[in-house]
Coordinates of N, CA and C in Angstrom, one line a residue:
A5 N 1.3 -16.8 8.4 CA 1.9 -17.1 7.2 C 3.5 -17.3 7.2
Y6 N 3.8 -18.3 6.5 CA 5.1 -18.3 6.7 C 5.9 -17.2 5.8
G7 N 7.1 -16.5 6.2 CA 7.8 -15.6 5.8 C 9.0 -15.8 5.0
G8 N 9.3 -17.3 4.8 CA 10.8 -17.1 4.0 C 11.9 -17.0 4.4
G9 N 11.9 -15.7 3.2 CA 13.4 -15.1 3.3 C 13.0 -14.2 4.8
T10 N 12.3 -13.9 5.6 CA 12.0 -12.9 6.5 C 12.4 -13.5 7.7
G11 N 12.7 -15.1 7.6 CA 12.9 -15.3 8.9 C 12.1 -15.6 10.1
G12 N 10.7 -15.2 9.6 CA 9.7 -15.4 10.6 C 8.6 -16.5 10.2
L13 N 7.5 -16.4 11.4 CA 6.3 -16.7 11.0 C 5.2 -15.7 11.4
W14 N 4.4 -15.3 10.6 CA 3.7 -14.2 10.8 C 2.5 -14.6 11.0
L15 N 1.9 -14.2 12.0 CA 0.2 -14.5 12.8 C -0.5 -13.1 12.8
G16 N -1.8 -13.2 12.3 CA -2.5 -12.2 12.4 C -3.9 -12.3 13.2
S17 N -4.4 -11.5 14.0 CA -5.6 -11.6 14.6 C -6.1 -10.3 14.8
A18 N -7.4 -10.1 15.7 CA -8.0 -9.2 15.9 C -7.4 -8.3 16.6
F19 N -6.2 -8.6 17.4 CA -5.4 -7.5 18.4 C -4.3 -7.1 17.7
G20 N -3.6 -7.9 16.6 CA -2.8 -7.0 15.9 C -1.9 -8.3 14.8
L21 N -0.7 -8.1 14.9 CA 0.4 -8.8 14.3 C 1.4 -9.5 15.7
Q22 N 1.8 -10.6 15.2 CA 2.9 -11.4 15.7 C 4.3 -12.0 15.0
V23 N 5.3 -11.9 15.3 CA 6.0 -12.4 14.5 C 7.1 -13.1 15.4
W24 N 7.0 -14.7 14.9 CA 7.6 -15.5 15.8 C 9.1 -15.8 14.7
D25 N 10.4 -15.0 15.5 CA 11.8 -15.4 14.8 C 12.1 -17.0 15.3
L26 N 12.0 -17.7 13.9 CA 12.8 -18.9 13.7 C 13.8 -19.3 14.5
G27 N 14.9 -18.4 13.8 CA 16.2 -18.5 14.5 C 16.0 -18.3 16.2
S28 N 15.7 -17.5 16.7 CA 16.0 -16.9 18.0 C 14.7 -17.5 18.6
G29 N 13.8 -17.7 18.3 CA 12.7 -18.3 19.2 C 11.8 -17.0 19.5
E30 N 12.4 -16.0 19.4 CA 11.7 -14.8 20.2 C 10.5 -14.3 19.0
L31 N 9.1 -14.2 20.1 CA 7.7 -13.5 19.4 C 7.8 -12.3 20.2
R32 N 7.5 -11.4 18.6 CA 7.5 -9.8 18.8 C 6.2 -9.4 18.7
T33 N 5.4 -8.8 19.2 CA 4.1 -8.6 18.7 C 4.1 -6.7 18.1
I34 N 3.3 -6.9 16.8 CA 3.2 -5.5 16.4 C 2.2 -4.8 16.3
S35 N 1.7 -4.1 17.3 CA 0.3 -3.2 17.4 C 0.0 -2.1 16.8
R36 N -1.3 -1.3 17.2 CA -0.7 0.1 16.5 C -0.4 1.0 17.3
L37 N 0.2 0.5 18.4 CA 1.5 1.5 19.1 C 2.9 1.6 18.3
D38 N 2.9 0.2 17.3 CA 3.8 0.2 16.4 C 4.0 1.0 15.2
G39 N 2.9 1.5 14.6 CA 2.5 2.0 13.5 C 1.5 1.4 12.9
L40 N 0.7 0.1 12.9 CA 0.1 -0.6 12.4 C -1.3 -0.2 12.0
P41 N -1.7 0.1 10.9 CA -2.7 1.1 11.0 C -4.3 0.6 11.1
V42 N -4.5 -0.6 11.1 CA -5.7 -1.5 11.7 C -5.3 -2.6 12.4
S43 N -5.8 -2.9 13.5 CA -5.0 -3.9 14.2 C -5.9 -5.1 14.1
H44 N -7.1 -5.5 13.2 CA -7.8 -6.8 13.2 C -7.2 -7.3 11.9
I45 N -6.7 -8.2 11.5 CA -5.6 -8.8 10.3 C -6.6 -9.7 9.9
T46 N -7.0 -10.0 8.5 CA -7.6 -10.9 8.2 C -6.8 -11.8 6.8
Y47 N -5.4 -11.0 6.6 CA -4.8 -11.6 5.5 C -3.2 -11.4 5.5
I48 N -2.4 -12.4 5.6 CA -1.2 -11.6 5.7 C -0.2 -12.4 4.4
L49 N 0.5 -11.6 3.7 CA 1.4 -11.9 2.4 C 2.2 -11.7 2.9
P50 N 3.9 -12.4 3.5 CA 5.2 -12.1 3.4 C 5.9 -12.1 2.2
A51 N 6.9 -11.3 2.1 CA 7.2 -11.3 0.9 C 8.7 -10.7 1.1
V52 N 9.6 -11.3 0.4 CA 11.2 -11.0 0.3 C 11.9 -11.0 -0.9
G53 N 12.5 -9.7 -2.0 CA 13.2 -9.9 -2.7 C 12.4 -10.4 -4.0
G54 N 11.5 -9.5 -3.9 CA 10.6 -10.1 -5.6 C 9.6 -10.8 -5.7
H55 N 9.1 -11.3 -4.3 CA 7.8 -12.0 -4.3 C 6.4 -11.6 -4.5
A56 N 6.4 -10.1 -3.9 CA 5.4 -9.1 -3.8 C 6.1 -7.4 -4.0
P57 N 5.2 -7.1 -4.3 CA 5.8 -5.5 -4.4 C 6.0 -5.0 -3.4
C58 N 7.3 -4.5 -3.2 CA 7.7 -3.9 -2.2 C 8.8 -2.7 -2.3
G59 N 8.1 -1.5 -2.1 CA 8.8 -0.5 -2.0 C 8.5 0.3 -3.3
Q60 N 8.8 1.9 -3.3 CA 8.7 2.3 -4.9 C 9.9 1.9 -6.0
N61 N 10.9 1.7 -5.6 CA 12.0 1.3 -6.5 C 12.1 -0.4 -6.8
G62 N 10.8 -0.9 -6.0 CA 10.9 -2.5 -6.6 C 11.8 -3.0 -5.6
P63 N 11.3 -4.5 -5.3 CA 11.9 -5.6 -4.1 C 13.5 -5.2 -4.3
S64 N 14.1 -5.5 -3.3 CA 15.3 -5.7 -3.0 C 15.5 -6.9 -2.3
K65 N 16.4 -7.5 -2.1 CA 17.2 -8.4 -1.2 C 17.1 -8.0 0.3
E66 N 17.4 -6.7 0.6 CA 17.3 -6.3 1.8 C 16.3 -5.4 2.5
C67 N 15.1 -5.8 1.5 CA 13.9 -5.4 1.9 C 12.9 -6.3 2.1
C68 N 12.2 -6.3 3.6 CA 11.0 -7.5 3.7 C 10.3 -6.4 3.7
C69 N 9.1 -7.4 3.4 CA 7.8 -6.4 2.8 C 6.7 -7.8 3.7
V70 N 6.0 -7.3 4.3 CA 4.7 -8.0 4.9 C 3.3 -6.8 4.4
W71 N 2.5 -8.0 3.2 CA 1.4 -6.8 3.2 C 0.1 -7.9 4.4
V72 N -0.8 -6.7 4.8 CA -1.6 -7.3 6.0 C -2.7 -6.6 5.0
G73 N -4.2 -7.8 4.9 CA -5.5 -7.2 4.4 C -6.1 -7.1 6.1
T74 N -6.9 -5.8 6.0 CA -8.0 -5.7 7.1 C -9.4 -5.7 6.7
P75 N -10.3 -5.4 7.5 CA -11.6 -5.0 7.1 C -11.6 -3.6 6.9
K76 N -10.4 -2.6 6.8 CA -10.6 -1.4 7.1 C -9.2 -0.8 5.5
G77 N -8.9 -1.8 4.8 CA -7.9 -1.7 3.8 C -6.9 -2.3 3.6
L78 N -5.8 -2.1 3.4 CA -4.5 -3.0 3.0 C -3.3 -2.0 3.7
A79 N -2.5 -2.8 4.2 CA -1.3 -2.1 4.9 C -0.1 -2.7 4.3
R80 N 0.7 -2.3 4.3 CA 2.2 -3.0 4.1 C 3.7 -2.3 4.8
L81 N 4.0 -3.1 5.2 CA 5.3 -3.1 6.2 C 6.5 -3.3 5.1
A82 N 7.3 -2.2 5.3 CA 8.4 -2.3 4.4 C 9.6 -2.0 5.5
Q83 N 10.6 -3.3 5.3 CA 11.5 -3.3 6.6 C 12.9 -3.4 6.3
H84 N 13.7 -2.5 5.6 CA 14.9 -2.2 5.2 C 16.0 -2.9 6.6
G85 N 16.6 -3.8 5.8 CA 17.6 -4.3 7.0 C 17.0 -6.0 7.1
G86 N 16.2 -6.5 6.9 CA 15.6 -7.3 7.5 C 14.4 -7.4 8.8
V87 N 13.5 -8.3 9.4 CA 12.8 -8.2 10.6 C 13.2 -7.4 11.6
G88 N 12.8 -6.6 12.1 CA 13.2 -6.2 13.3 C 14.2 -5.3 13.4
S89 N 15.1 -5.3 12.4 CA 16.2 -4.7 12.3 C 16.0 -3.3 11.1
G90 N 16.9 -2.4 11.5 CA 16.7 -1.5 10.1 C 15.8 -0.4 10.6
S91 N 15.4 0.2 9.3 CA 14.5 1.1 9.2 C 12.8 0.4 8.7
S92 N 12.0 1.1 9.1 CA 10.6 0.5 8.8 C 9.8 1.8 8.2
K93 N 8.4 1.4 7.9 CA 7.7 2.3 7.2 C 6.3 1.4 6.8
W94 N 5.4 1.9 7.2 CA 4.1 1.7 7.0 C 3.4 2.4 6.1
T95 N 2.7 1.4 5.1 CA 1.9 2.4 4.0 C 0.8 1.7 3.8
Y96 N -0.3 2.7 4.1 CA -1.8 2.2 4.6 C -2.5 2.6 3.1
L97 N -3.5 1.7 2.6 CA -4.2 1.7 1.1 C -5.4 1.9 1.6
R98 N -6.4 2.6 1.6 CA -7.8 2.2 1.9 C -8.7 3.2 0.9
G99 N -10.2 2.9 0.5 CA -11.4 3.5 -0.3 C -10.8 3.1 -1.5
R100 N -12.1 3.6 -2.2 CA -12.2 3.3 -3.8 C -10.9 3.6 -4.7
R101 N -10.0 4.4 -4.2 CA -9.1 5.0 -5.5 C -8.0 3.7 -5.2
W102 N -8.0 2.8 -4.1 CA -7.1 1.8 -4.4 C -8.0 0.3 -4.4
L103 N -9.1 0.4 -3.5 CA -9.8 -0.7 -3.6 C -11.2 -1.0 -3.9
L104 N -11.7 -1.6 -4.2 CA -13.1 -1.7 -4.9 C -14.1 -2.1 -3.4
S105 N -13.4 -2.6 -2.5 CA -13.9 -2.4 -0.9 C -13.2 -2.7 -0.1
D106 N -13.0 -2.0 1.4 CA -11.9 -1.6 2.1 C -11.6 -3.2 2.6
E107 N -12.6 -4.0 2.9 CA -12.4 -5.5 3.0 C -11.5 -6.1 2.4
A108 N -10.2 -6.5 2.5 CA -9.2 -7.0 2.2 C -9.6 -8.2 2.2
T109 N -9.6 -9.7 1.4 CA -9.4 -11.2 2.0 C -8.5 -11.9 1.7
T110 N -8.2 -11.4 0.6 CA -6.8 -12.2 -0.1 C -6.0 -11.6 -1.0
M111 N -4.6 -12.1 -0.8 CA -4.0 -11.4 -2.2 C -3.0 -12.7 -2.9
A112 N -2.6 -12.1 -3.6 CA -1.7 -12.6 -4.5 C -1.0 -11.8 -5.5
A113 N 0.5 -12.1 -5.2 CA 1.6 -11.0 -5.7 C 1.7 -11.9 -7.2
L114 N 1.5 -11.2 -8.3 CA 2.0 -11.5 -9.8 C 3.3 -11.2 -10.4
G115 N 4.5 -10.4 -9.2 CA 5.5 -9.9 -9.7 C 5.6 -8.7 -10.7
S116 N 6.8 -8.1 -10.8 CA 7.1 -6.9 -11.5 C 5.8 -6.0 -10.9
G117 N 6.0 -5.5 -9.4 CA 5.2 -5.0 -8.9 C 3.8 -4.5 -8.8
T118 N 3.2 -6.0 -9.5 CA 1.8 -6.0 -9.6 C 1.3 -7.3 -8.8
M119 N -0.3 -6.7 -8.2 CA -0.7 -7.7 -7.3 C -2.4 -7.4 -7.1
L120 N -2.6 -8.7 -6.7 CA -4.3 -8.6 -7.2 C -4.7 -8.7 -5.9
V121 N -5.7 -8.2 -5.2 CA -6.2 -8.3 -4.0 C -7.7 -8.4 -3.9
A122 N -8.1 -9.4 -3.4 CA -9.5 -9.8 -3.3 C -10.2 -8.9 -2.2
T123 N -11.5 -8.5 -2.3 CA -12.1 -7.6 -1.5 C -13.6 -8.4 -1.5
T124 N -14.4 -7.5 -0.8 CA -15.7 -8.0 -0.8 C -16.5 -7.9 -1.8
E125 N -16.4 -6.7 -2.7 CA -16.8 -6.3 -3.6 C -16.4 -7.1 -5.0
G126 N -15.4 -7.5 -5.2 CA -14.4 -7.7 -6.4 C -13.3 -7.8 -5.9
V127 N -12.2 -7.8 -7.2 CA -11.0 -8.1 -7.1 C -10.2 -6.9 -7.7
S128 N -9.1 -6.2 -7.3 CA -8.4 -5.0 -7.2 C -7.2 -5.1 -7.9
L129 N -6.5 -4.6 -8.8 CA -5.6 -4.9 -9.4 C -4.3 -3.5 -8.9
L130 N -3.5 -3.7 -8.2 CA -2.7 -2.5 -7.7 C -1.2 -2.6 -8.8
Q131 N -1.0 -2.0 -9.3 CA 0.7 -1.8 -10.1 C 1.5 -0.7 -9.4
G132 N 2.2 -0.9 -9.3 CA 3.7 0.0 -8.4 C 4.1 0.6 -10.2
K133 N 4.0 1.8 -10.4 CA 4.4 2.7 -11.2 C 5.8 3.6 -10.9
T134 N 6.9 3.9 -11.6 CA 7.6 5.2 -11.5 C 7.2 6.0 -12.2
Y135 N 7.0 7.4 -11.7 CA 6.7 8.4 -12.9 C 7.7 9.3 -12.7
T136 N 7.8 10.2 -13.9 CA 8.6 11.6 -13.5 C 7.6 12.5 -13.1
L137 N 7.9 13.7 -12.4 CA 7.0 14.8 -12.4 C 6.3 15.2 -13.5
E138 N 7.2 15.1 -14.7 CA 6.4 15.6 -16.0 C 5.6 14.4 -16.4
K139 N 5.9 13.6 -16.2 CA 4.7 12.3 -16.4 C 3.8 12.3 -15.6
K140 N 4.1 12.3 -14.5 CA 2.8 12.6 -13.2 C 1.9 13.9 -13.9
A141 N 2.5 15.0 -14.1 CA 1.8 16.4 -14.4 C 1.0 15.9 -16.0
A142 N 1.4 15.2 -16.5 CA 0.9 15.0 -18.1 C -0.7 14.2 -17.8
H143 N 0.0 13.1 -17.0 CA -1.3 12.2 -16.7 C -2.7 13.4 -15.8
Y144 N -2.2 14.0 -15.0 CA -3.2 14.5 -14.3 C -4.0 15.7 -15.2
Q145 N -3.2 16.4 -15.8 CA -3.7 17.1 -17.0 C -4.6 16.8 -17.7
A146 N -4.1 15.7 -18.3 CA -5.0 14.7 -19.4 C -6.4 14.2 -18.7
M147 N -6.4 14.4 -17.3 CA -7.8 13.9 -16.5 C -8.5 15.2 -16.3
A148 N -8.0 16.3 -16.1 CA -8.6 17.3 -15.8 C -8.9 18.3 -16.7
H149 N -8.2 18.4 -17.4 CA -8.8 19.1 -18.7 C -9.8 18.9 -19.5
P150 N -10.5 17.9 -19.8 CA -11.7 17.8 -20.2 C -12.6 18.0 -19.8
R151 N -12.3 17.8 -18.1 CA -13.5 18.3 -17.1 C -13.9 19.7 -16.9
H152 N -12.9 20.1 -17.3 CA -12.5 22.1 -16.7 C -12.5 23.0 -17.8
S153 N -12.1 22.4 -19.1 CA -12.3 23.4 -20.2 C -13.6 23.5 -20.6
R154 N -13.8 24.7 -21.2 CA -15.2 25.0 -21.4 C -15.1 25.6 -22.7
Y155 N -15.5 24.8 -24.3 CA -15.0 25.6 -25.0 C -14.0 25.7 -25.3
G156 N -12.8 25.0 -25.1 CA -11.2 25.2 -25.1 C -10.8 26.2 -24.7
Y157 N -11.8 27.0 -23.5 CA -11.0 27.6 -22.5 C -11.0 27.1 -21.3
S158 N -10.0 27.8 -20.3 CA -9.9 27.0 -18.9 C -10.0 28.3 -18.3
R159 N -10.4 28.5 -17.4 CA -10.3 29.8 -16.1 C -9.4 29.4 -15.0
Y160 N -8.4 30.1 -14.9 CA -7.6 30.1 -14.0 C -7.5 31.2 -13.1
A161 N -7.5 31.0 -11.7 CA -8.1 32.0 -10.7 C -6.6 32.5 -9.9
K162 N -6.7 33.6 -9.9 CA -5.0 34.3 -9.6 C -5.2 35.1 -8.1
T163 N -4.7 34.2 -7.3 CA -4.7 34.7 -6.0 C -3.8 35.8 -5.4
E164 N -4.1 37.0 -4.5 CA -3.1 37.7 -4.0 C -3.2 37.8 -2.7
T165 N -2.1 37.9 -1.8 CA -1.6 38.2 -0.7 C -2.4 39.6 -0.2
L166 N -2.7 39.7 0.7 CA -3.2 41.2 1.0 C -1.9 41.4 2.5

């Protein structure tokens, strides 16, 4: 996949990623030793500055993101400062919390931190949202309270150290 603003051509295989820097002609390999969660790549979606969700606070021109689909989930490489420079971080999404099936086959960025991921079991919608701690606590309380409240009472256990 051509990365446009990433300055490179991204190639995925059963053995990892390769990035061909079109400016210098350098070919760089990214493997599990470099933090790639799964080496078998089935799909690549490079993005820079707004073309796909990149980072918690949204995309920026300095943030280079590459999303990779694998038979065992979805991974995102966020590199601040461009390809091969600056700091980089892998994020790995696997399981029913994120995807209908672990086998990610195709991806499409919808903008505004939203992405569609096609899997072997259907299409998953991923949305990047920013929460305050108060809002996050209210969200999980709303989920947990109906399951753990019995007749309007909840049982909380107090633990003591000896």
